[in-house]
GROMACS .gro file of C-alpha atoms in nm:
model
  326
    1UNK     CA    1   2.088  -4.481   0.185
    2UNK     CA    2   2.269  -4.814   0.158
    3UNK     CA    3   2.500  -4.926   0.434
    4UNK     CA    4   2.779  -4.944   0.176
    5UNK     CA    5   2.751  -4.571   0.101
    6UNK     CA    6   2.755  -4.490   0.472
    7UNK     CA    7   3.076  -4.687   0.511
    8UNK     CA    8   3.229  -4.514   0.208
    9UNK     CA    9   3.142  -4.174   0.351
   10UNK     CA   10   3.290  -4.268   0.687
   11UNK     CA   11   3.609  -4.387   0.519
   12UNK     CA   12   3.630  -4.062   0.326
   13UNK     CA   13   3.591  -3.850   0.640
   14UNK     CA   14   3.837  -4.047   0.851
   15UNK     CA   15   4.107  -4.163   0.614
   16UNK     CA   16   4.124  -3.969   0.286
   17UNK     CA   17   4.375  -3.681   0.264
   18UNK     CA   18   4.211  -3.379   0.430
   19UNK     CA   19   4.284  -3.123   0.156
   20UNK     CA   20   4.100  -3.349  -0.090
   21UNK     CA   21   3.806  -3.414   0.146
   22UNK     CA   22   3.758  -3.050   0.245
   23UNK     CA   23   3.782  -2.936  -0.117
   24UNK     CA   24   3.534  -3.207  -0.223
   25UNK     CA   25   3.291  -3.081   0.040
   26UNK     CA   26   3.357  -2.709  -0.015
   27UNK     CA   27   3.331  -2.680  -0.395
   28UNK     CA   28   2.960  -2.777  -0.420
   29UNK     CA   29   2.885  -2.546  -0.127
   30UNK     CA   30   3.065  -2.254  -0.294
   31UNK     CA   31   2.884  -2.317  -0.623
   32UNK     CA   32   2.550  -2.329  -0.441
   33UNK     CA   33   2.613  -1.999  -0.262
   34UNK     CA   34   2.731  -1.831  -0.584
   35UNK     CA   35   2.418  -1.946  -0.769
   36UNK     CA   36   2.209  -1.804  -0.484
   37UNK     CA   37   2.398  -1.474  -0.516
   38UNK     CA   38   2.329  -1.468  -0.891
   39UNK     CA   39   1.960  -1.535  -0.829
   40UNK     CA   40   1.936  -1.253  -0.574
   41UNK     CA   41   2.100  -1.012  -0.817
   42UNK     CA   42   1.881  -1.132  -1.106
   43UNK     CA   43   1.571  -1.077  -0.892
   44UNK     CA   44   1.674  -0.714  -0.843
   45UNK     CA   45   1.771  -0.679  -1.211
   46UNK     CA   46   1.430  -0.781  -1.343
   47UNK     CA   47   1.239  -0.578  -1.083
   48UNK     CA   48   1.452  -0.272  -1.173
   49UNK     CA   49   1.263  -0.261  -1.503
   50UNK     CA   50   0.960  -0.151  -1.302
   51UNK     CA   51   1.133   0.158  -1.161
   52UNK     CA   52   1.347   0.268  -0.869
   53UNK     CA   53   1.063   0.246  -0.614
   54UNK     CA   54   1.004  -0.119  -0.702
   55UNK     CA   55   1.378  -0.186  -0.674
   56UNK     CA   56   1.382  -0.014  -0.336
   57UNK     CA   57   1.099  -0.243  -0.223
   58UNK     CA   58   1.317  -0.549  -0.297
   59UNK     CA   59   1.591  -0.394  -0.082
   60UNK     CA   60   1.339  -0.341   0.198
   61UNK     CA   61   1.234  -0.705   0.184
   62UNK     CA   62   1.594  -0.822   0.203
   63UNK     CA   63   1.560  -0.757   0.576
   64UNK     CA   64   1.254  -0.984   0.581
   65UNK     CA   65   1.467  -1.260   0.427
   66UNK     CA   66   1.724  -1.198   0.701
   67UNK     CA   67   1.458  -1.233   0.970
   68UNK     CA   68   1.352  -1.569   0.829
   69UNK     CA   69   1.718  -1.667   0.802
   70UNK     CA   70   1.794  -1.559   1.159
   71UNK     CA   71   1.647  -1.857   1.343
   72UNK     CA   72   1.669  -2.088   1.042
   73UNK     CA   73   2.045  -2.042   1.014
   74UNK     CA   74   2.092  -2.075   1.390
   75UNK     CA   75   1.914  -2.410   1.388
   76UNK     CA   76   2.094  -2.515   1.070
   77UNK     CA   77   2.446  -2.431   1.186
   78UNK     CA   78   2.395  -2.567   1.537
   79UNK     CA   79   2.228  -2.888   1.420
   80UNK     CA   80   2.483  -2.952   1.143
   81UNK     CA   81   2.774  -2.920   1.385
   82UNK     CA   82   2.612  -3.149   1.641
   83UNK     CA   83   2.506  -3.404   1.378
   84UNK     CA   84   2.853  -3.433   1.226
   85UNK     CA   85   3.000  -3.494   1.573
   86UNK     CA   86   2.733  -3.753   1.655
   87UNK     CA   87   2.788  -3.936   1.327
   88UNK     CA   88   3.160  -3.945   1.396
   89UNK     CA   89   3.080  -4.098   1.736
   90UNK     CA   90   2.840  -4.346   1.567
   91UNK     CA   91   2.534  -4.211   1.754
   92UNK     CA   92   2.295  -4.221   1.458
   93UNK     CA   93   1.971  -4.234   1.659
   94UNK     CA   94   2.057  -3.918   1.847
   95UNK     CA   95   2.163  -3.751   1.521
   96UNK     CA   96   1.814  -3.830   1.386
   97UNK     CA   97   1.665  -3.656   1.691
   98UNK     CA   98   1.878  -3.347   1.632
   99UNK     CA   99   1.785  -3.329   1.263
  100UNK     CA  100   1.412  -3.375   1.326
  101UNK     CA  101   1.409  -3.127   1.614
  102UNK     CA  102   1.586  -2.860   1.407
  103UNK     CA  103   1.364  -2.923   1.103
  104UNK     CA  104   1.028  -2.901   1.280
  105UNK     CA  105   1.140  -2.610   1.500
  106UNK     CA  106   1.239  -2.420   1.185
  107UNK     CA  107   0.896  -2.491   1.035
  108UNK     CA  108   0.728  -2.364   1.353
  109UNK     CA  109   0.939  -2.048   1.356
  110UNK     CA  110   0.862  -1.987   0.989
  111UNK     CA  111   0.493  -2.032   1.062
  112UNK     CA  112   0.513  -1.768   1.337
  113UNK     CA  113   0.680  -1.527   1.092
  114UNK     CA  114   0.403  -1.597   0.840
  115UNK     CA  115   0.129  -1.534   1.098
  116UNK     CA  116   0.276  -1.218   1.250
  117UNK     CA  117   0.396  -1.078   0.918
  118UNK     CA  118   0.061  -1.132   0.750
  119UNK     CA  119  -0.128  -0.982   1.045
  120UNK     CA  120   0.091  -0.673   1.071
  121UNK     CA  121   0.196  -0.642   0.706
  122UNK     CA  122   0.169  -0.262   0.673
  123UNK     CA  123   0.353  -0.167   0.994
  124UNK     CA  124   0.610  -0.440   0.924
  125UNK     CA  125   0.720  -0.301   0.585
  126UNK     CA  126   0.731   0.050   0.731
  127UNK     CA  127   0.951  -0.074   1.012
  128UNK     CA  128   1.179  -0.243   0.757
  129UNK     CA  129   1.229   0.093   0.588
  130UNK     CA  130   0.957   0.126   0.323
  131UNK     CA  131   0.882   0.482   0.215
  132UNK     CA  132   0.547   0.627   0.105
  133UNK     CA  133   0.643   0.573  -0.260
  134UNK     CA  134   0.762   0.212  -0.230
  135UNK     CA  135   0.534   0.088   0.050
  136UNK     CA  136   0.279  -0.076  -0.182
  137UNK     CA  137   0.554  -0.249  -0.378
  138UNK     CA  138   0.708  -0.374  -0.054
  139UNK     CA  139   0.371  -0.516   0.056
  140UNK     CA  140   0.323  -0.691  -0.279
  141UNK     CA  141   0.669  -0.847  -0.261
  142UNK     CA  142   0.639  -0.950   0.104
  143UNK     CA  143   0.297  -1.117   0.066
  144UNK     CA  144   0.402  -1.438  -0.108
  145UNK     CA  145   0.747  -1.453   0.053
  146UNK     CA  146   0.574  -1.464   0.392
  147UNK     CA  147   0.359  -1.758   0.282
  148UNK     CA  148   0.666  -1.974   0.220
  149UNK     CA  149   0.859  -1.863   0.531
  150UNK     CA  150   0.825  -2.209   0.698
  151UNK     CA  151   0.976  -2.377   0.392
  152UNK     CA  152   1.255  -2.118   0.366
  153UNK     CA  153   1.356  -2.173   0.729
  154UNK     CA  154   1.345  -2.552   0.683
  155UNK     CA  155   1.558  -2.521   0.368
  156UNK     CA  156   1.845  -2.379   0.576
  157UNK     CA  157   1.829  -2.676   0.810
  158UNK     CA  158   1.820  -2.939   0.536
  159UNK     CA  159   2.098  -2.768   0.340
  160UNK     CA  160   2.340  -2.771   0.630
  161UNK     CA  161   2.239  -3.111   0.762
  162UNK     CA  162   2.286  -3.277   0.423
  163UNK     CA  163   2.640  -3.141   0.426
  164UNK     CA  164   2.693  -3.258   0.783
  165UNK     CA  165   2.653  -3.619   0.667
  166UNK     CA  166   2.871  -3.563   0.359
  167UNK     CA  167   2.599  -3.494   0.099
  168UNK     CA  168   2.735  -3.159  -0.024
  169UNK     CA  169   2.627  -3.229  -0.384
  170UNK     CA  170   2.261  -3.283  -0.289
  171UNK     CA  171   2.268  -2.964  -0.083
  172UNK     CA  172   2.409  -2.775  -0.382
  173UNK     CA  173   2.135  -2.908  -0.611
  174UNK     CA  174   1.869  -2.791  -0.367
  175UNK     CA  175   2.015  -2.441  -0.343
  176UNK     CA  176   2.119  -2.411  -0.707
  177UNK     CA  177   1.817  -2.540  -0.896
  178UNK     CA  178   1.575  -2.318  -0.707
  179UNK     CA  179   1.793  -2.015  -0.777
  180UNK     CA  180   1.828  -2.094  -1.148
  181UNK     CA  181   1.454  -2.156  -1.177
  182UNK     CA  182   1.383  -1.814  -1.024
  183UNK     CA  183   1.595  -1.645  -1.295
  184UNK     CA  184   1.354  -1.786  -1.557
  185UNK     CA  185   1.034  -1.736  -1.359
  186UNK     CA  186   1.104  -1.369  -1.282
  187UNK     CA  187   1.072  -1.231  -1.638
  188UNK     CA  188   0.781  -1.468  -1.708
  189UNK     CA  189   0.569  -1.347  -1.415
  190UNK     CA  190   0.689  -0.984  -1.409
  191UNK     CA  191   0.670  -0.900  -1.780
  192UNK     CA  192   0.499  -1.178  -1.976
  193UNK     CA  193   0.208  -1.212  -1.731
  194UNK     CA  194   0.239  -0.840  -1.645
  195UNK     CA  195   0.220  -0.907  -1.270
  196UNK     CA  196   0.494  -0.661  -1.172
  197UNK     CA  197   0.639  -0.689  -0.822
  198UNK     CA  198   0.372  -0.943  -0.726
  199UNK     CA  199   0.507  -1.163  -1.005
  200UNK     CA  200   0.859  -1.139  -0.862
  201UNK     CA  201   0.725  -1.244  -0.523
  202UNK     CA  202   0.536  -1.540  -0.670
  203UNK     CA  203   0.846  -1.646  -0.866
  204UNK     CA  204   1.053  -1.635  -0.547
  205UNK     CA  205   0.792  -1.834  -0.354
  206UNK     CA  206   0.772  -2.105  -0.621
  207UNK     CA  207   1.153  -2.130  -0.631
  208UNK     CA  208   1.170  -2.174  -0.255
  209UNK     CA  209   0.906  -2.448  -0.268
  210UNK     CA  210   1.095  -2.626  -0.545
  211UNK     CA  211   1.417  -2.606  -0.340
  212UNK     CA  212   1.229  -2.750  -0.043
  213UNK     CA  213   1.101  -3.039  -0.256
  214UNK     CA  214   1.450  -3.117  -0.388
  215UNK     CA  215   1.607  -3.102  -0.042
  216UNK     CA  216   1.347  -3.315   0.135
  217UNK     CA  217   1.327  -3.579  -0.141
  218UNK     CA  218   1.649  -3.763  -0.039
  219UNK     CA  219   1.515  -3.792   0.317
  220UNK     CA  220   1.175  -3.921   0.202
  221UNK     CA  221   1.338  -4.161  -0.047
  222UNK     CA  222   1.576  -4.289   0.225
  223UNK     CA  223   1.885  -4.192   0.028
  224UNK     CA  224   2.042  -4.026   0.328
  225UNK     CA  225   2.210  -4.151   0.643
  226UNK     CA  226   1.957  -3.971   0.864
  227UNK     CA  227   1.576  -3.954   0.869
  228UNK     CA  228   1.330  -3.672   0.936
  229UNK     CA  229   1.054  -3.801   1.160
  230UNK     CA  230   0.801  -3.637   1.388
  231UNK     CA  231   0.858  -3.923   1.633
  232UNK     CA  232   1.222  -3.814   1.666
  233UNK     CA  233   1.124  -3.454   1.753
  234UNK     CA  234   1.274  -3.379   2.097
  235UNK     CA  235   1.254  -3.038   2.265
  236UNK     CA  236   1.501  -3.139   2.535
  237UNK     CA  237   1.787  -2.929   2.666
  238UNK     CA  238   2.048  -3.191   2.575
  239UNK     CA  239   1.945  -3.143   2.211
  240UNK     CA  240   1.828  -2.780   2.201
  241UNK     CA  241   2.116  -2.662   2.421
  242UNK     CA  242   2.381  -2.810   2.193
  243UNK     CA  243   2.212  -2.661   1.886
  244UNK     CA  244   2.189  -2.317   2.047
  245UNK     CA  245   2.543  -2.309   2.185
  246UNK     CA  246   2.695  -2.351   1.840
  247UNK     CA  247   2.420  -2.185   1.636
  248UNK     CA  248   2.391  -1.875   1.855
  249UNK     CA  249   2.686  -1.713   1.675
  250UNK     CA  250   2.490  -1.736   1.348
  251UNK     CA  251   2.179  -1.605   1.526
  252UNK     CA  252   2.362  -1.297   1.654
  253UNK     CA  253   2.531  -1.237   1.317
  254UNK     CA  254   2.199  -1.256   1.133
  255UNK     CA  255   2.031  -1.044   1.401
  256UNK     CA  256   2.291  -0.770   1.362
  257UNK     CA  257   2.246  -0.789   0.984
  258UNK     CA  258   1.870  -0.736   1.031
  259UNK     CA  259   1.924  -0.436   1.258
  260UNK     CA  260   2.187  -0.276   1.034
  261UNK     CA  261   1.973  -0.336   0.725
  262UNK     CA  262   1.667  -0.175   0.883
  263UNK     CA  263   1.867   0.126   1.005
  264UNK     CA  264   2.034   0.169   0.665
  265UNK     CA  265   1.703   0.142   0.478
  266UNK     CA  266   1.538   0.399   0.701
  267UNK     CA  267   1.829   0.642   0.666
  268UNK     CA  268   1.846   0.597   0.289
  269UNK     CA  269   1.468   0.621   0.256
  270UNK     CA  270   1.477   0.969   0.408
  271UNK     CA  271   1.683   1.077   0.108
  272UNK     CA  272   1.543   0.885  -0.191
  273UNK     CA  273   1.422   0.548  -0.315
  274UNK     CA  274   1.707   0.542  -0.566
  275UNK     CA  275   1.964   0.555  -0.285
  276UNK     CA  276   1.792   0.269  -0.105
  277UNK     CA  277   1.782   0.070  -0.429
  278UNK     CA  278   2.153   0.135  -0.490
  279UNK     CA  279   2.244   0.015  -0.141
  280UNK     CA  280   2.040  -0.300  -0.197
  281UNK     CA  281   2.225  -0.376  -0.522
  282UNK     CA  282   2.564  -0.317  -0.357
  283UNK     CA  283   2.471  -0.552  -0.072
  284UNK     CA  284   2.378  -0.827  -0.319
  285UNK     CA  285   2.708  -0.785  -0.507
  286UNK     CA  286   2.894  -0.834  -0.177
  287UNK     CA  287   2.728  -1.175  -0.149
  288UNK     CA  288   2.967  -1.312  -0.413
  289UNK     CA  289   3.291  -1.296  -0.208
  290UNK     CA  290   3.094  -1.376   0.107
  291UNK     CA  291   2.953  -1.686  -0.064
  292UNK     CA  292   3.301  -1.815  -0.144
  293UNK     CA  293   3.417  -1.774   0.217
  294UNK     CA  294   3.097  -1.917   0.363
  295UNK     CA  295   3.101  -2.206   0.116
  296UNK     CA  296   3.453  -2.302   0.212
  297UNK     CA  297   3.361  -2.282   0.581
  298UNK     CA  298   3.061  -2.512   0.533
  299UNK     CA  299   3.291  -2.757   0.356
  300UNK     CA  300   3.536  -2.755   0.645
  301UNK     CA  301   3.281  -2.783   0.930
  302UNK     CA  302   3.141  -3.136   0.874
  303UNK     CA  303   3.491  -3.279   0.822
  304UNK     CA  304   3.614  -3.127   1.147
  305UNK     CA  305   3.296  -3.224   1.333
  306UNK     CA  306   3.297  -3.585   1.213
  307UNK     CA  307   3.660  -3.634   1.311
  308UNK     CA  308   3.601  -3.468   1.648
  309UNK     CA  309   3.319  -3.711   1.720
  310UNK     CA  310   3.541  -4.001   1.613
  311UNK     CA  311   3.814  -3.869   1.848
  312UNK     CA  312   4.052  -3.819   1.559
  313UNK     CA  313   4.180  -3.493   1.704
  314UNK     CA  314   4.494  -3.510   1.490
  315UNK     CA  315   4.279  -3.476   1.177
  316UNK     CA  316   4.076  -3.195   1.336
  317UNK     CA  317   4.400  -3.000   1.392
  318UNK     CA  318   4.524  -3.078   1.042
  319UNK     CA  319   4.189  -2.974   0.890
  320UNK     CA  320   4.198  -2.645   1.081
  321UNK     CA  321   4.551  -2.569   0.965
  322UNK     CA  322   4.464  -2.643   0.601
  323UNK     CA  323   4.147  -2.434   0.617
  324UNK     CA  324   4.330  -2.143   0.785
  325UNK     CA  325   4.606  -2.141   0.521
  326UNK     CA  326   4.356  -2.164   0.238
   0.00000   0.00000   0.00000
């Protein structure tokens, strides 16, 4: 990215009216989260044409998505917070280390999920709540999702880190385009190619890979402030500790969501697949209001972090007050 754009972004963060800056950052994030919520609901909608057991299998695998998200979101939230503070303090080299460390660690974690999940696929879906009638569907859906777990975890990191340097629009495009693409691929693979639940899994995997390609392109094309580089990968406490201290809240929240989802699936599965499917649909509907709140929060965070790093504590306080009132 040109030096001129970096200066413009710095001026925006430090001097433009905060309500305008936070809104400018939050709106693309909200749109991205809402598109993701639509995609998740569409995925369930198309699979529902295959029956209640197939729909229940999608609900079972929602916990698998949460497991992948668990460490990915921790690294993403922690790295984004640290990066925005470092950019505000004009420590670009260290910010590059934080980004690269979070990115490659997320890929490693995703690879571990792929390896363990593929090795213990049957006991894994049973643990997640699959019943005798939906177990095979759950295995079919999990198979291809597991293959792209490294890219899914890395997507979280790139999404948040693009926002941390003020690129909320690029982050939205990465989230949104993959979700929209999945809405078209689902009926094509499920019904036109007659691949059933396997088709839904393949459509999801392709969408995640497309999102990954869109998100990593600005870094490879040098259209961003920061760079992803293996040479900048640093597993040092000064980097990892900062990421964990902020990101641990997201880790615990996602971990509790995994536990509650597994417990709920197992309880519902003892009654019927239709109950499990209904709970899964309700959970996806709740993502709409949650996406608005989360989107606004991700718009506020980089503004507050950048100004904190620049020691503009007056703007941090003002940003907090505006965000709290809104």
